[in-house]
Coordinates of C-alpha atoms in Angstrom, one line a residue:
M5 CA 73.1 205.6 -51.2
R6 CA 70.0 203.6 -51.9
I7 CA 72.1 200.4 -51.7
L8 CA 73.4 201.5 -48.3
S9 CA 69.9 202.3 -47.1
G10 CA 68.6 198.9 -48.3
I11 CA 71.5 197.1 -46.5
L12 CA 70.8 199.1 -43.3
V13 CA 67.1 198.1 -43.4
I14 CA 67.9 194.5 -44.0
Y15 CA 70.4 194.6 -41.1
I16 CA 67.8 196.1 -38.8
I17 CA 65.2 193.4 -39.7
L18 CA 67.7 190.6 -39.1
A19 CA 68.7 192.1 -35.8
V20 CA 65.1 192.3 -34.6
L21 CA 64.4 188.7 -35.7
F22 CA 67.6 187.4 -34.1
G23 CA 66.8 189.3 -30.8
H24 CA 63.3 187.9 -30.7
S25 CA 64.6 184.4 -31.2
I26 CA 67.0 184.8 -28.2
Y27 CA 64.1 186.1 -26.1
M28 CA 61.9 183.2 -27.0
A29 CA 64.7 180.8 -26.3
R30 CA 65.3 182.4 -22.9
G31 CA 61.6 182.2 -22.2
R32 CA 61.4 178.5 -23.0
Y33 CA 64.5 177.8 -20.9
H34 CA 62.9 179.7 -18.0
F35 CA 59.7 177.7 -18.2
H36 CA 61.5 174.4 -18.2
K37 CA 64.3 175.1 -15.8
R38 CA 62.6 173.1 -12.9
S39 CA 62.0 170.1 -15.1
G40 CA 64.4 168.0 -13.0
L41 CA 62.6 168.9 -9.7
S42 CA 59.3 168.0 -8.2
D43 CA 56.4 170.3 -9.0
P44 CA 55.5 172.8 -6.3
P45 CA 52.5 171.8 -4.2
P46 CA 49.1 173.0 -5.3
P47 CA 47.7 176.0 -3.5
P48 CA 45.4 175.1 -0.5
P49 CA 41.8 174.9 -1.4
P50 CA 39.6 177.8 -0.4
P51 CA 37.8 177.5 2.9
L52 CA 34.5 175.7 2.8
T53 CA 31.4 177.8 3.3
T54 CA 28.2 176.4 4.5
T55 CA 25.0 177.7 5.9
N56 CA 24.9 174.9 8.6
P57 CA 27.4 174.8 11.4
P58 CA 29.2 171.5 12.2
T59 CA 27.3 169.0 14.3
V60 CA 30.0 169.1 17.0
P61 CA 32.2 172.2 17.5
S62 CA 35.6 171.7 15.9
D63 CA 38.7 171.1 18.0
P64 CA 40.8 174.3 17.6
Y65 CA 44.3 173.7 16.3
P66 CA 46.9 174.4 18.9
N67 CA 48.9 177.6 18.3
P68 CA 52.7 176.9 18.2
N69 CA 53.4 180.4 19.4
P70 CA 50.4 181.3 21.6
D71 CA 49.7 184.8 22.7
P72 CA 50.2 185.0 26.5
D73 CA 47.0 187.0 26.6
P74 CA 44.9 185.4 23.9
T75 CA 41.5 186.8 25.0
P76 CA 40.8 189.9 22.9
A77 CA 40.3 193.1 24.7
P78 CA 36.6 194.1 24.9
G79 CA 37.4 197.4 23.3
D80 CA 38.4 195.5 20.2
S81 CA 34.8 194.2 19.7
D82 CA 33.2 195.2 16.4
S83 CA 30.5 197.2 18.1
G84 CA 32.6 198.9 20.8
C85 CA 29.6 198.3 23.1
V86 CA 31.5 197.5 26.3
F87 CA 29.7 197.8 29.6
D88 CA 32.2 197.9 32.4
V89 CA 30.4 196.8 35.7
T90 CA 32.4 199.5 37.6
S91 CA 30.6 202.1 35.4
F92 CA 27.4 200.8 36.9
G93 CA 28.5 201.1 40.5
A94 CA 30.5 197.8 41.1
V95 CA 33.1 198.4 43.8
G96 CA 35.1 195.2 43.3
D97 CA 36.7 195.1 46.8
G98 CA 35.6 191.5 47.6
S99 CA 33.3 192.8 50.4
C100 CA 30.6 195.0 48.8
D101 CA 27.6 193.5 47.1
D102 CA 28.0 194.2 43.4
T103 CA 24.9 192.2 42.2
E104 CA 22.9 195.2 41.0
A105 CA 25.8 196.6 39.0
F106 CA 26.2 193.3 37.2
R107 CA 22.5 193.0 36.5
A108 CA 22.4 196.6 35.1
A109 CA 25.5 196.0 32.9
W110 CA 23.9 192.7 31.6
K111 CA 20.6 194.4 30.7
A112 CA 22.5 197.1 28.8
A113 CA 24.7 194.6 26.9
C114 CA 21.8 192.3 26.2
D115 CA 20.0 195.0 24.3
V116 CA 22.7 195.6 21.7
E117 CA 24.5 193.4 19.2
S118 CA 27.9 192.1 20.3
G119 CA 27.5 193.7 23.7
V120 CA 30.3 193.0 26.2
V121 CA 29.8 192.8 30.0
L122 CA 33.2 193.5 31.4
A123 CA 34.4 192.6 34.9
P124 CA 37.9 194.2 34.7
E125 CA 41.2 192.9 35.9
G126 CA 42.1 193.8 39.5
G127 CA 38.5 193.7 40.8
V128 CA 37.2 191.1 43.2
F129 CA 33.4 191.2 42.7
K130 CA 30.9 189.6 45.0
I131 CA 27.4 188.9 43.8
T132 CA 24.5 186.8 45.0
S133 CA 22.6 184.2 43.1
T134 CA 21.6 185.7 39.8
I135 CA 19.9 184.6 36.6
F136 CA 21.3 186.3 33.5
S137 CA 18.4 185.7 31.1
G138 CA 17.6 186.3 27.5
P139 CA 16.7 186.5 24.8
C140 CA 19.4 188.9 24.0
K141 CA 20.8 190.4 20.8
P142 CA 23.4 188.0 19.2
G143 CA 27.1 188.1 20.0
L144 CA 26.8 188.7 23.7
V145 CA 30.1 188.4 25.7
F146 CA 30.5 188.1 29.4
Q147 CA 34.2 188.8 29.9
L148 CA 35.7 188.1 33.3
D149 CA 39.2 189.4 33.8
G150 CA 39.0 189.9 37.5
V151 CA 37.6 187.6 40.2
L152 CA 33.9 186.8 40.6
M153 CA 32.6 185.1 43.7
P154 CA 29.5 184.3 45.7
P155 CA 28.8 185.0 49.4
D156 CA 31.1 183.0 51.7
G157 CA 29.3 180.0 52.8
P158 CA 25.7 179.1 53.8
E159 CA 25.6 181.5 56.7
E160 CA 26.2 184.5 54.5
W161 CA 23.9 183.3 51.7
P162 CA 20.8 185.5 51.5
V163 CA 17.7 183.7 52.7
K164 CA 15.6 184.7 49.7
D165 CA 18.1 183.3 47.2
S166 CA 18.1 179.7 45.8
K167 CA 20.7 177.5 47.4
N168 CA 20.7 175.2 44.4
Q169 CA 22.5 177.5 41.9
W170 CA 24.5 180.7 41.8
L171 CA 25.3 182.0 38.2
V172 CA 22.6 181.0 35.7
F173 CA 22.6 181.8 32.0
Y174 CA 19.0 181.2 30.7
R175 CA 17.4 181.3 27.3
L176 CA 20.4 182.6 25.4
D177 CA 21.6 182.1 21.8
S178 CA 25.2 182.9 20.9
I179 CA 26.8 183.7 24.3
K180 CA 30.5 183.7 25.2
F181 CA 31.7 183.5 28.7
S182 CA 35.5 184.1 28.6
G183 CA 38.4 186.0 30.0
K184 CA 41.6 185.6 32.0
G185 CA 39.9 185.9 35.3
T186 CA 38.8 183.5 38.1
V187 CA 35.4 182.3 39.2
E188 CA 35.9 181.5 42.9
G189 CA 33.2 179.4 44.6
N190 CA 34.1 179.8 48.3
G191 CA 33.1 176.1 48.7
Q192 CA 34.8 175.1 51.9
Q193 CA 32.0 175.9 54.4
W194 CA 29.5 174.0 52.1
W195 CA 31.8 170.9 52.0
D196 CA 31.9 170.9 55.8
L197 CA 28.2 170.7 56.3
P198 CA 27.3 167.6 58.4
C199 CA 24.9 166.4 55.7
K200 CA 27.9 165.9 53.3
P201 CA 29.4 162.4 53.0
H202 CA 31.3 161.5 56.2
R203 CA 31.1 165.1 57.6
G204 CA 28.7 164.4 60.5
P205 CA 29.6 163.3 64.0
D206 CA 32.1 160.5 64.2
G207 CA 32.5 160.5 60.4
S208 CA 28.8 159.8 59.7
T209 CA 26.5 161.7 57.3
S210 CA 23.5 163.4 58.9
T211 CA 20.1 163.3 57.4
G212 CA 18.0 166.2 56.3
P213 CA 18.2 168.7 53.5
C214 CA 21.7 169.3 52.0
E215 CA 21.3 172.0 49.4
S216 CA 24.5 173.4 47.9
P217 CA 24.7 175.6 44.8
T218 CA 26.0 174.6 41.4
M219 CA 28.4 177.4 40.5
I220 CA 27.7 178.0 36.8
R221 CA 24.6 176.7 35.0
F222 CA 23.6 177.2 31.4
F223 CA 19.9 176.3 30.9
M224 CA 17.9 176.1 27.7
S225 CA 20.6 177.9 25.7
N226 CA 22.3 177.4 22.4
N227 CA 25.7 178.2 20.8
I228 CA 27.6 178.7 24.0
E229 CA 31.4 179.2 24.3
V230 CA 33.3 179.1 27.5
K231 CA 37.0 179.9 27.1
G232 CA 40.1 180.8 29.1
L233 CA 38.6 181.0 32.6
R234 CA 39.8 179.5 35.9
I235 CA 36.9 178.0 37.8
Q236 CA 37.6 176.8 41.3
N237 CA 36.2 175.6 44.7
S238 CA 32.6 175.2 43.8
P239 CA 30.2 174.3 46.6
Q240 CA 28.8 171.6 44.3
F241 CA 29.0 171.1 40.5
H242 CA 31.4 173.6 38.9
M243 CA 29.6 173.9 35.6
K244 CA 26.3 172.4 34.3
F245 CA 24.6 172.4 30.9
D246 CA 20.9 171.5 30.9
G247 CA 18.8 171.4 27.8
C248 CA 21.5 173.1 25.6
Q249 CA 22.8 172.6 22.1
G250 CA 26.0 173.7 20.5
V251 CA 28.5 174.0 23.4
L252 CA 32.3 174.7 23.0
I253 CA 34.5 174.6 26.1
N254 CA 38.1 175.4 25.4
D255 CA 41.2 176.2 27.5
I256 CA 39.7 176.3 30.9
Q257 CA 41.0 175.1 34.3
I258 CA 38.7 173.7 37.0
S259 CA 40.0 172.8 40.4
S260 CA 38.8 171.9 43.9
P261 CA 40.3 169.6 46.6
K262 CA 40.4 165.9 46.0
L263 CA 38.0 165.3 49.0
S264 CA 35.5 168.1 48.2
P265 CA 32.2 166.2 47.8
N266 CA 30.0 166.3 44.7
T267 CA 32.2 168.8 42.9
D268 CA 31.8 167.5 39.4
G269 CA 33.8 169.5 36.9
I270 CA 31.6 169.6 33.9
H271 CA 28.1 168.0 33.8
L272 CA 26.0 167.6 30.7
G273 CA 22.3 166.8 30.8
N274 CA 19.9 166.7 27.8
T275 CA 22.6 168.5 25.8
R276 CA 23.8 167.9 22.3
S277 CA 26.7 168.9 20.0
V278 CA 29.4 169.5 22.6
G279 CA 33.1 170.0 22.2
I280 CA 35.4 170.0 25.3
Y281 CA 39.0 170.7 24.5
N282 CA 42.4 171.5 25.9
S283 CA 41.3 171.8 29.5
V284 CA 42.5 170.7 33.0
V285 CA 40.1 169.4 35.7
S286 CA 41.0 168.3 39.2
N287 CA 38.2 167.9 41.8
G288 CA 36.4 165.7 44.2
D289 CA 34.0 164.0 41.9
D290 CA 33.6 163.2 38.2
C291 CA 35.9 165.2 36.0
I292 CA 33.2 165.2 33.2
S293 CA 29.8 163.6 33.8
I294 CA 27.4 162.9 30.9
G295 CA 23.7 162.4 31.8
T296 CA 20.7 161.2 29.9
G297 CA 19.6 163.0 26.7
C298 CA 23.2 163.7 25.6
S299 CA 24.6 163.0 22.1
D300 CA 27.4 164.1 19.8
V301 CA 29.9 164.9 22.5
D302 CA 33.6 165.2 21.5
I303 CA 36.2 165.4 24.3
Q304 CA 39.9 165.9 23.3
G305 CA 43.1 167.2 25.0
V306 CA 41.7 167.0 28.5
T307 CA 43.7 166.2 31.7
C308 CA 41.7 164.8 34.6
G309 CA 42.8 164.2 38.1
P310 CA 42.6 163.8 40.9
S311 CA 39.0 163.1 40.2
H312 CA 36.5 160.3 39.7
G313 CA 37.3 160.1 36.0
I314 CA 35.0 160.6 33.0
S315 CA 31.6 159.1 33.6
I316 CA 28.5 158.4 31.5
G317 CA 25.7 158.3 34.1
S318 CA 24.4 157.5 36.4
L319 CA 21.5 156.5 34.2
G320 CA 18.1 154.9 34.7
V321 CA 17.4 155.9 38.3
H322 CA 13.8 155.2 39.5
N323 CA 13.1 153.1 36.5
S324 CA 13.5 156.0 34.1
Q325 CA 14.5 155.9 30.4
A326 CA 18.0 157.0 29.5
C327 CA 19.4 157.7 26.1
V328 CA 23.1 158.6 25.4
S329 CA 24.9 158.2 22.1
N330 CA 27.8 159.2 20.0
I331 CA 30.4 160.1 22.7
T332 CA 34.1 160.3 21.8
V333 CA 37.0 160.8 24.2
R334 CA 40.4 161.1 22.6
N335 CA 44.0 162.2 23.5
T336 CA 43.2 162.5 27.2
I337 CA 45.1 161.9 30.4
I338 CA 43.5 160.6 33.6
R339 CA 45.7 160.5 36.7
D340 CA 45.3 159.7 40.4
S341 CA 41.6 159.0 40.0
D342 CA 39.1 156.7 41.6
N343 CA 37.8 155.7 38.1
G344 CA 39.0 156.2 34.6
L345 CA 36.4 155.6 31.9
R346 CA 33.1 154.7 33.5
V347 CA 29.5 153.8 32.4
K348 CA 27.2 153.5 35.4
T349 CA 23.5 152.6 35.3
W350 CA 20.8 151.7 37.9
Q351 CA 18.9 148.5 37.7
G352 CA 15.4 148.9 36.4
G353 CA 16.0 151.6 33.9
T354 CA 15.4 151.4 30.1
G355 CA 16.9 153.0 27.0
S356 CA 20.4 152.7 25.8
V357 CA 24.0 153.9 25.8
S358 CA 25.6 153.4 22.4
N359 CA 28.4 154.4 20.0
L360 CA 31.1 155.2 22.5
L361 CA 34.7 155.6 21.5
F362 CA 37.6 155.9 23.9
E363 CA 40.9 156.3 22.1
N364 CA 44.5 157.3 23.0
I365 CA 43.9 157.6 26.7
Q366 CA 46.9 157.7 29.2
M367 CA 46.1 156.3 32.7
E368 CA 48.4 157.2 35.6
N369 CA 47.7 155.4 38.9
V370 CA 43.9 155.0 38.3
L371 CA 41.5 152.7 40.2
N372 CA 39.0 151.0 37.8
C373 CA 40.5 152.2 34.6
I374 CA 37.8 150.7 32.4
I375 CA 34.4 150.0 34.1
V376 CA 30.8 149.4 33.1
D377 CA 28.7 149.0 36.2
Q378 CA 25.0 148.2 35.6
Y379 CA 24.4 147.6 39.3
Y380 CA 25.1 151.2 40.5
C381 CA 23.5 151.9 43.8
Q382 CA 24.1 154.4 46.5
S383 CA 22.6 152.5 49.4
K384 CA 22.0 148.9 50.6
D385 CA 18.3 149.1 49.7
C386 CA 18.6 148.6 45.9
R387 CA 16.5 145.7 44.6
N388 CA 17.3 143.4 41.8
E389 CA 15.5 144.4 38.6
T390 CA 15.0 142.6 35.3
S391 CA 15.2 145.6 33.1
A392 CA 18.3 147.7 32.4
V393 CA 19.7 150.4 30.2
R394 CA 21.2 148.6 27.3
V395 CA 25.0 149.2 26.6
F396 CA 26.4 148.4 23.1
D397 CA 28.9 149.5 20.5
V398 CA 31.7 150.5 22.8
E399 CA 35.3 150.8 21.6
Y400 CA 38.4 151.0 23.8
R401 CA 41.5 151.8 21.6
N402 CA 45.1 152.5 22.7
I403 CA 44.3 152.7 26.4
K404 CA 47.7 152.5 28.2
G405 CA 49.3 153.4 31.5
T406 CA 49.1 152.3 35.2
Y407 CA 46.4 151.2 37.6
D408 CA 45.9 151.1 41.3
V409 CA 46.1 147.4 42.3
R410 CA 43.3 147.7 44.9
S411 CA 40.8 146.8 42.1
P412 CA 41.1 145.0 38.7
P413 CA 41.7 147.6 36.0
I414 CA 39.0 146.3 33.7
H415 CA 35.4 145.6 35.1
F416 CA 32.4 144.8 33.0
A417 CA 29.4 144.2 35.3
C418 CA 26.5 144.0 32.8
S419 CA 22.9 143.2 33.5
D420 CA 21.8 139.6 34.0
T421 CA 19.0 140.1 31.4
V422 CA 20.3 142.8 29.1
A423 CA 23.9 142.0 28.1
C424 CA 26.5 144.5 27.1
T425 CA 27.3 143.8 23.4
N426 CA 29.8 144.7 20.7
I427 CA 32.6 145.8 23.0
T428 CA 35.9 146.2 21.1
M429 CA 39.3 146.1 22.9
S430 CA 42.4 147.1 20.9
E431 CA 45.9 148.0 22.2
V432 CA 44.8 148.1 25.9
E433 CA 47.9 147.8 28.0
L434 CA 47.6 148.5 31.7
F435 CA 50.3 147.8 34.3
P436 CA 50.3 148.1 38.1
E437 CA 51.5 151.5 39.4
E438 CA 53.2 149.4 42.1
G439 CA 52.9 145.8 43.3
E440 CA 52.2 142.7 41.3
L441 CA 50.1 142.5 38.1
V442 CA 46.4 141.9 38.8
D443 CA 45.5 139.4 36.0
D444 CA 41.8 138.8 36.6
P445 CA 39.6 141.4 34.9
F446 CA 36.0 141.0 35.8
C447 CA 33.3 140.3 33.2
W448 CA 29.6 139.5 33.6
N449 CA 27.3 139.0 30.6
A450 CA 29.7 141.1 28.4
Y451 CA 30.2 140.3 24.7
G452 CA 32.9 141.6 22.5
T453 CA 36.2 141.1 20.6
Q454 CA 39.8 141.6 21.3
E455 CA 41.6 142.9 18.2
T456 CA 45.0 142.7 20.0
L457 CA 46.3 141.1 23.1
T458 CA 45.1 142.9 26.2
I459 CA 47.3 143.5 29.2
P460 CA 46.1 142.1 31.6
P461 CA 44.5 139.4 29.6
I462 CA 40.7 139.6 29.5
D463 CA 39.6 136.0 28.9
C464 CA 36.2 136.6 30.4
L465 CA 34.9 138.7 27.4
L466 CA 32.3 136.5 25.6
D467 CA 32.4 136.0 21.8
G468 CA 29.5 136.7 19.5
S469 CA 26.1 138.0 20.7
P470 CA 23.6 136.6 23.3
V471 CA 20.8 134.5 21.9
V472 CA 18.2 136.8 23.4
E473 CA 19.6 139.9 21.7
E474 CA 17.0 139.7 18.9
A475 CA 14.2 139.8 21.5
Y476 CA 15.1 143.2 22.9
D477 CA 11.9 145.3 22.7
S478 CA 11.1 149.0 22.2
N479 CA 12.1 149.7 25.8
Y480 CA 15.7 150.0 24.7
D481 CA 15.0 152.2 21.7
C482 CA 15.9 155.9 21.9

């Protein structure tokens, strides 16, 4: 019996040892079974965290399956502090004056964190010239899902109100203007004033004051986001940013007729760290205009036209100093426009325009596709001046498409005394929309390099640098 018990114990021990060996062998086999395949990719790194925001707002990645109504409902805000203008007495019938209701809703939202001023869908709200001022608690949202419009034309405009601006956002930090609604400017009667270009008797322009309101103005504000809106038919500029920092404009539509005067789409002045993305602008003046004091501007995914193109300037008027730097325009379409990529300066100015990159631009039937004009003048009375805003470090890369043959597609008219320098041309291929190839680009006192053959050939671009470049004084420093 003892012998049988011993044998049974030995059998159990052997079984356990044998079973463990099989388990270990299976474990080793499982670990090595992918040895003939490539290793799986490493996990993505954790998102970076930083106490400082990026210098320029990041271009949001396109969503392959976009939500047809991407703007979050105001009721979903963290605070739940939604101030519907109809709760403050707004009628929204397109006739009643809803100004006081908007002002009251703004005041209430301004006093709480993440407050939302809501102009709901289905309403047509008319308000007079209004300044929505701060400072306010952070996270303020002005959400427009209906239609917002000013009085219809100068005759209806209140006498006490400024005729230079309509909606003004002033002294704000962290403000979002968004929604799926429309800002309607009712601009037709303003465009028809006889003081507007070629609107007077027999196609002339009458003298005298010609005030017309900018539709939306952000003034002395920071960390601004404008998203999702349709903005149309402004009496003058559609949207201006003056003295601002940290601006993100994304997924908006701006439109007015091709012949509507002075209806710039987006104008920047003394504003830094700007991102303009995924938007469409068609109007009667510059699609995007960049004035003095602007830097670190990133433009991507924009379609312009009809328009006057993307302009830097005009700069240096009345012998003033102008400073513009670090402007990037990429992946953009310009069509049926009087200009494409333009730098325009007055004679007699000082300062500089530098570090410009224009890349991956598609031109479609554009007059003056690439132009630097340092003799900009709006009358016949401009005098020749010896000083000028200096233009240097400008790159044109992968600029392709068609041009209107009424003017050469490339035009560098630089100052007699202050040359344009370090211009780079690479993969610039421009063909006539119709008719024969214009093969005589214009250059005057312009220095640069061609990294690839340019179409049409630009033999007039000078090599190297001007001898006098070392003598440039502090007038051109910014």
